[in-house]
Amino acid sequence: GDSVTQMEGPVTLSEEAFLTINCTYTATGYPSLFWYVQYPGEGLQLLLKATKADDKGSNKGFEATYRKETTSFHLEKGSVQVSDSAVYFCALTLIKAAGNKLTFGGGTRVLVKP
Amino acid sequence: SQTIHQWPATLVQPVGSPLSLECTVEGTSNPNLYWYRQAAGRGLQLLFYSVGIGQISSEVPQNLSASRPQDRQFILSSKKLLLSDSGFYLCAWSVEDRSYNEQFFGPGTRLTVL
């Protein structure tokens, strides 16, 4: 079946540090890939997405590139802020999947200290 | 623009009591609707999804049920709550799209069963 694996947290960083969260996937078809962010006590927000190989999604200083050859979609940010403290979820969906279902990774908690 | 509402925001219920959580979507027609549960410090578990009125697909056999009485209304219910039903419940919606299947999440309901 389809699955998403992401690094376990928590990841603790100092402000202005470089952040990388690894995400790899297995899929029976050609997936679209997403990163969602969940701030404390809130629902999930879409952070960025990529729909085909070599696409780069970017938003709020975060980037992730769809690497089909390594089945990866790693999230990066060059200089994190305290406000980036959140849980980050990698997810995939297959085109025309029944009910447009998403498959999520387990989430990675990031804590940025001032 | 589209918005999604969930209520209540928080709920404390005794074991064995009934449950009804409601989710409504505005600004779109015939959305796919989803219920997820997030246990403390854990990832997301898809509970139910619906592609239309009265159409419910269950992902995980459990103590919960879902109904969709109207196009943009999705209800999560239980006749008798268990301690293990505690968690953060998220509703989400999406629209069929040939490019990708982005889901939009509500603010969530935090349920504590005592």
mmCIF file of C-alpha atoms in Angstrom:
data_model
loop_
_atom_site.group_PDB
_atom_site.id
_atom_site.type_symbol
_atom_site.label_atom_id
_atom_site.label_comp_id
_atom_site.label_asym_id
_atom_site.label_seq_id
_atom_site.Cartn_x
_atom_site.Cartn_y
_atom_site.Cartn_z
ATOM 1 C CA GLY A 1 0.000 0.000 0.000
ATOM 2 C CA ASP A 2 0.874 3.670 -0.050
ATOM 3 C CA SER A 3 2.878 5.071 2.842
ATOM 4 C CA VAL A 4 4.801 8.129 3.980
ATOM 5 C CA THR A 5 7.755 8.026 6.335
ATOM 6 C CA GLN A 6 9.136 11.127 7.975
ATOM 7 C CA MET A 7 11.765 11.661 10.592
ATOM 8 C CA GLU A 8 10.618 11.443 14.171
ATOM 9 C CA GLY A 9 10.891 14.464 16.367
ATOM 10 C CA PRO A 10 11.088 16.459 18.295
ATOM 11 C CA VAL A 11 13.559 18.562 16.401
ATOM 12 C CA THR A 12 14.927 21.373 18.552
ATOM 13 C CA LEU A 13 16.701 24.279 16.879
ATOM 14 C CA SER A 14 17.917 27.739 17.684
ATOM 15 C CA GLU A 15 16.515 30.740 15.855
ATOM 16 C CA GLU A 16 18.101 31.321 12.441
ATOM 17 C CA ALA A 17 19.257 27.706 12.189
ATOM 18 C CA PHE A 18 18.759 25.591 9.072
ATOM 19 C CA LEU A 19 15.881 23.128 9.180
ATOM 20 C CA THR A 20 15.517 19.884 7.234
ATOM 21 C CA ILE A 21 12.733 17.374 7.740
ATOM 22 C CA ASN A 22 13.129 14.209 5.709
ATOM 23 C CA CYS A 23 10.155 12.609 4.005
ATOM 24 C CA THR A 24 10.123 9.525 1.806
ATOM 25 C CA TYR A 25 7.187 7.742 0.282
ATOM 26 C CA THR A 26 6.029 4.572 -1.396
ATOM 27 C CA ALA A 27 3.113 4.735 -3.790
ATOM 28 C CA THR A 28 1.338 2.401 -6.188
ATOM 29 C CA GLY A 29 0.901 5.193 -8.706
ATOM 30 C CA TYR A 30 2.133 8.706 -9.449
ATOM 31 C CA PRO A 31 1.430 10.783 -6.343
ATOM 32 C CA SER A 32 1.027 14.447 -5.591
ATOM 33 C CA LEU A 33 2.975 15.461 -2.481
ATOM 34 C CA PHE A 34 2.190 17.904 0.303
ATOM 35 C CA TRP A 35 3.562 19.412 3.450
ATOM 36 C CA TYR A 36 1.030 20.474 6.056
ATOM 37 C CA VAL A 37 1.771 22.450 9.216
ATOM 38 C CA GLN A 38 -0.125 22.303 12.505
ATOM 39 C CA TYR A 39 0.412 25.111 14.987
ATOM 40 C CA PRO A 40 -0.376 24.366 18.657
ATOM 41 C CA GLY A 41 -4.066 23.767 19.250
ATOM 42 C CA GLU A 42 -5.052 24.327 15.624
ATOM 43 C CA GLY A 43 -6.031 22.341 12.566
ATOM 44 C CA LEU A 44 -3.719 21.614 9.660
ATOM 45 C CA GLN A 45 -2.769 24.195 7.052
ATOM 46 C CA LEU A 46 -1.318 23.404 3.677
ATOM 47 C CA LEU A 47 2.257 24.691 3.603
ATOM 48 C CA LEU A 48 3.291 23.688 0.082
ATOM 49 C CA LYS A 49 2.687 21.109 -2.596
ATOM 50 C CA ALA A 50 4.182 19.534 -5.722
ATOM 51 C CA THR A 51 2.316 17.560 -8.342
ATOM 52 C CA LYS A 52 5.056 16.144 -10.571
ATOM 53 C CA ALA A 53 8.692 15.122 -10.534
ATOM 54 C CA ASP A 54 11.238 17.940 -10.085
ATOM 55 C CA ASP A 55 8.528 20.409 -9.040
ATOM 56 C CA LYS A 56 9.600 22.635 -6.183
ATOM 57 C CA GLY A 57 6.949 23.795 -3.759
ATOM 58 C CA SER A 58 7.682 26.890 -1.706
ATOM 59 C CA ASN A 59 5.918 29.063 0.843
ATOM 60 C CA LYS A 60 6.896 31.215 3.847
ATOM 61 C CA GLY A 61 10.579 30.481 3.254
ATOM 62 C CA PHE A 62 10.025 26.712 3.199
ATOM 63 C CA GLU A 63 10.904 24.630 0.157
ATOM 64 C CA ALA A 64 10.553 21.012 -0.891
ATOM 65 C CA THR A 65 11.460 19.340 -4.200
ATOM 66 C CA TYR A 66 9.647 16.310 -5.587
ATOM 67 C CA ARG A 67 12.398 13.728 -6.222
ATOM 68 C CA LYS A 68 10.969 10.760 -8.038
ATOM 69 C CA GLU A 69 14.297 8.925 -8.296
ATOM 70 C CA THR A 70 14.700 8.892 -4.517
ATOM 71 C CA THR A 71 10.953 8.954 -3.722
ATOM 72 C CA SER A 72 11.540 11.889 -1.410
ATOM 73 C CA PHE A 73 10.046 15.293 -0.600
ATOM 74 C CA HIS A 74 12.297 16.773 2.074
ATOM 75 C CA LEU A 75 11.254 20.053 3.686
ATOM 76 C CA GLU A 76 13.866 22.783 4.182
ATOM 77 C CA LYS A 77 14.072 26.286 5.546
ATOM 78 C CA GLY A 78 17.251 28.310 5.643
ATOM 79 C CA SER A 79 16.614 30.386 8.759
ATOM 80 C CA VAL A 80 13.887 29.353 11.183
ATOM 81 C CA GLN A 81 12.009 31.615 13.559
ATOM 82 C CA VAL A 82 10.329 30.916 16.877
ATOM 83 C CA SER A 83 7.002 31.208 15.055
ATOM 84 C CA ASP A 84 7.926 28.132 12.974
ATOM 85 C CA SER A 85 7.483 25.938 16.046
ATOM 86 C CA ALA A 86 4.808 23.466 14.987
ATOM 87 C CA VAL A 87 4.168 19.913 13.856
ATOM 88 C CA TYR A 88 4.880 19.252 10.188
ATOM 89 C CA PHE A 89 3.170 16.487 8.221
ATOM 90 C CA CYS A 90 4.235 15.080 4.885
ATOM 91 C CA ALA A 91 1.425 13.577 2.818
ATOM 92 C CA LEU A 92 0.650 12.087 -0.566
ATOM 93 C CA THR A 93 -2.379 11.439 -2.678
ATOM 94 C CA LEU A 94 -2.854 9.555 -5.906
ATOM 95 C CA ILE A 95 -4.653 11.096 -8.824
ATOM 96 C CA LYS A 96 -8.212 9.834 -8.857
ATOM 97 C CA ALA A 97 -7.733 8.047 -5.543
ATOM 98 C CA ALA A 98 -11.083 7.000 -4.137
ATOM 99 C CA GLY A 99 -12.453 9.916 -2.158
ATOM 100 C CA ASN A 100 -9.288 11.963 -2.793
ATOM 101 C CA LYS A 101 -7.742 10.350 0.246
ATOM 102 C CA LEU A 102 -4.479 11.598 1.662
ATOM 103 C CA THR A 103 -1.862 9.367 3.237
ATOM 104 C CA PHE A 104 -0.011 11.162 6.030
ATOM 105 C CA GLY A 105 3.325 10.601 7.673
ATOM 106 C CA GLY A 106 3.493 10.488 11.453
ATOM 107 C CA GLY A 107 4.375 14.159 11.837
ATOM 108 C CA THR A 108 7.545 15.864 13.063
ATOM 109 C CA ARG A 109 7.409 18.288 15.953
ATOM 110 C CA VAL A 110 9.754 21.252 15.568
ATOM 111 C CA LEU A 111 10.667 23.514 18.465
ATOM 112 C CA VAL A 112 12.598 26.696 17.727
ATOM 113 C CA LYS A 113 14.198 28.375 20.707
ATOM 114 C CA PRO A 114 15.120 32.085 20.795
ATOM 115 C CA SER B 1 -14.234 31.928 -0.400
ATOM 116 C CA GLN B 2 -14.624 28.566 1.246
ATOM 117 C CA THR B 3 -14.688 28.096 5.001
ATOM 118 C CA ILE B 4 -15.069 25.099 7.244
ATOM 119 C CA HIS B 5 -16.535 25.152 10.722
ATOM 120 C CA GLN B 6 -16.372 22.621 13.519
ATOM 121 C CA TRP B 7 -18.112 22.633 16.846
ATOM 122 C CA PRO B 8 -17.759 22.414 19.643
ATOM 123 C CA ALA B 9 -14.128 23.486 19.933
ATOM 124 C CA THR B 10 -13.609 21.513 23.128
ATOM 125 C CA LEU B 11 -15.665 18.843 24.840
ATOM 126 C CA VAL B 12 -15.317 16.867 28.055
ATOM 127 C CA GLN B 13 -17.556 13.826 28.276
ATOM 128 C CA PRO B 14 -17.900 10.889 30.692
ATOM 129 C CA VAL B 15 -17.289 7.334 29.568
ATOM 130 C CA GLY B 16 -20.460 5.779 28.180
ATOM 131 C CA SER B 17 -22.061 9.061 27.139
ATOM 132 C CA PRO B 18 -23.082 9.811 23.521
ATOM 133 C CA LEU B 19 -21.176 12.059 21.158
ATOM 134 C CA SER B 20 -22.073 14.316 18.287
ATOM 135 C CA LEU B 21 -19.511 16.483 16.527
ATOM 136 C CA GLU B 22 -20.551 18.643 13.628
ATOM 137 C CA CYS B 23 -18.687 19.981 10.630
ATOM 138 C CA THR B 24 -20.052 22.330 7.970
ATOM 139 C CA VAL B 25 -18.474 23.729 4.846
ATOM 140 C CA GLU B 26 -19.401 26.977 3.121
ATOM 141 C CA GLY B 27 -18.626 28.282 -0.320
ATOM 142 C CA THR B 28 -18.389 25.029 -2.244
ATOM 143 C CA SER B 29 -20.714 22.372 -3.595
ATOM 144 C CA ASN B 30 -20.528 18.602 -3.465
ATOM 145 C CA PRO B 31 -17.259 18.463 -1.543
ATOM 146 C CA ASN B 32 -15.596 15.300 -0.355
ATOM 147 C CA LEU B 33 -15.640 15.339 3.445
ATOM 148 C CA TYR B 34 -13.364 13.637 5.958
ATOM 149 C CA TRP B 35 -13.077 12.938 9.663
ATOM 150 C CA TYR B 36 -9.642 12.406 11.181
ATOM 151 C CA ARG B 37 -8.536 11.683 14.715
ATOM 152 C CA GLN B 38 -5.240 12.725 16.200
ATOM 153 C CA ALA B 39 -4.330 11.105 19.508
ATOM 154 C CA ALA B 40 -2.042 13.054 21.836
ATOM 155 C CA GLY B 41 1.416 13.370 20.272
ATOM 156 C CA ARG B 42 0.467 11.122 17.399
ATOM 157 C CA GLY B 43 -0.190 11.379 13.692
ATOM 158 C CA LEU B 44 -3.479 11.571 11.844
ATOM 159 C CA GLN B 45 -5.827 8.652 11.453
ATOM 160 C CA LEU B 46 -8.517 8.844 8.778
ATOM 161 C CA LEU B 47 -11.783 7.656 10.299
ATOM 162 C CA PHE B 48 -14.415 8.284 7.623
ATOM 163 C CA TYR B 49 -14.812 9.963 4.297
ATOM 164 C CA SER B 50 -17.818 10.847 2.194
ATOM 165 C CA VAL B 51 -18.110 11.608 -1.507
ATOM 166 C CA GLY B 52 -21.787 12.606 -1.365
ATOM 167 C CA ILE B 53 -24.952 12.844 0.707
ATOM 168 C CA GLY B 54 -25.597 9.606 2.552
ATOM 169 C CA GLN B 55 -22.373 8.034 1.259
ATOM 170 C CA ILE B 56 -19.986 7.108 4.050
ATOM 171 C CA SER B 57 -16.807 5.054 3.858
ATOM 172 C CA SER B 58 -15.274 3.789 7.070
ATOM 173 C CA GLU B 59 -11.542 3.382 7.226
ATOM 174 C CA VAL B 60 -11.157 1.878 10.663
ATOM 175 C CA PRO B 61 -13.694 -0.280 12.541
ATOM 176 C CA GLN B 62 -14.377 1.352 15.866
ATOM 177 C CA ASN B 63 -16.818 2.834 18.285
ATOM 178 C CA LEU B 64 -17.710 5.772 16.040
ATOM 179 C CA SER B 65 -20.058 6.421 13.127
ATOM 180 C CA ALA B 66 -20.498 9.217 10.621
ATOM 181 C CA SER B 67 -23.402 10.658 8.704
ATOM 182 C CA ARG B 68 -23.860 13.223 5.960
ATOM 183 C CA PRO B 69 -27.450 14.452 6.063
ATOM 184 C CA GLN B 70 -26.776 17.457 3.809
ATOM 185 C CA ASP B 71 -24.281 18.236 1.062
ATOM 186 C CA ARG B 72 -22.047 20.367 3.261
ATOM 187 C CA GLN B 73 -22.663 18.828 6.662
ATOM 188 C CA PHE B 74 -20.725 15.949 8.174
ATOM 189 C CA ILE B 75 -21.452 14.539 11.621
ATOM 190 C CA LEU B 76 -19.358 12.242 13.778
ATOM 191 C CA SER B 77 -21.237 10.270 16.425
ATOM 192 C CA SER B 78 -20.938 7.661 19.088
ATOM 193 C CA LYS B 79 -23.582 5.972 21.205
ATOM 194 C CA LYS B 80 -21.194 5.233 24.083
ATOM 195 C CA LEU B 81 -17.815 6.892 24.407
ATOM 196 C CA LEU B 82 -14.712 4.997 25.474
ATOM 197 C CA LEU B 83 -11.614 6.419 27.139
ATOM 198 C CA SER B 84 -9.708 5.612 23.951
ATOM 199 C CA ASP B 85 -11.958 7.987 22.002
ATOM 200 C CA SER B 86 -10.145 10.958 23.518
ATOM 201 C CA GLY B 87 -8.251 13.005 20.968
ATOM 202 C CA PHE B 88 -8.295 15.893 18.562
ATOM 203 C CA TYR B 89 -10.882 15.450 15.828
ATOM 204 C CA LEU B 90 -10.370 17.181 12.536
ATOM 205 C CA CYS B 91 -12.812 17.626 9.697
ATOM 206 C CA ALA B 92 -11.556 18.337 6.201
ATOM 207 C CA TRP B 93 -12.952 18.864 2.693
ATOM 208 C CA SER B 94 -11.699 18.615 -0.857
ATOM 209 C CA VAL B 95 -13.013 18.967 -4.377
ATOM 210 C CA GLU B 96 -12.272 16.614 -7.238
ATOM 211 C CA ASP B 97 -9.383 17.942 -9.205
ATOM 212 C CA ARG B 98 -7.389 16.318 -11.956
ATOM 213 C CA SER B 99 -4.108 17.824 -10.797
ATOM 214 C CA TYR B 100 -4.046 17.147 -7.120
ATOM 215 C CA ASN B 101 -6.342 16.383 -4.224
ATOM 216 C CA GLU B 102 -5.635 19.116 -1.707
ATOM 217 C CA GLN B 103 -7.613 18.894 1.514
ATOM 218 C CA PHE B 104 -8.628 21.858 3.667
ATOM 219 C CA PHE B 105 -8.908 21.361 7.392
ATOM 220 C CA GLY B 106 -11.172 22.784 10.054
ATOM 221 C CA PRO B 107 -9.976 24.112 13.421
ATOM 222 C CA GLY B 108 -10.633 20.817 15.207
ATOM 223 C CA THR B 109 -12.509 19.612 18.283
ATOM 224 C CA ARG B 110 -10.574 18.493 21.331
ATOM 225 C CA LEU B 111 -12.450 15.657 23.034
ATOM 226 C CA THR B 112 -11.548 14.415 26.495
ATOM 227 C CA VAL B 113 -13.316 11.328 27.778
ATOM 228 C CA LEU B 114 -13.100 10.878 31.544
#
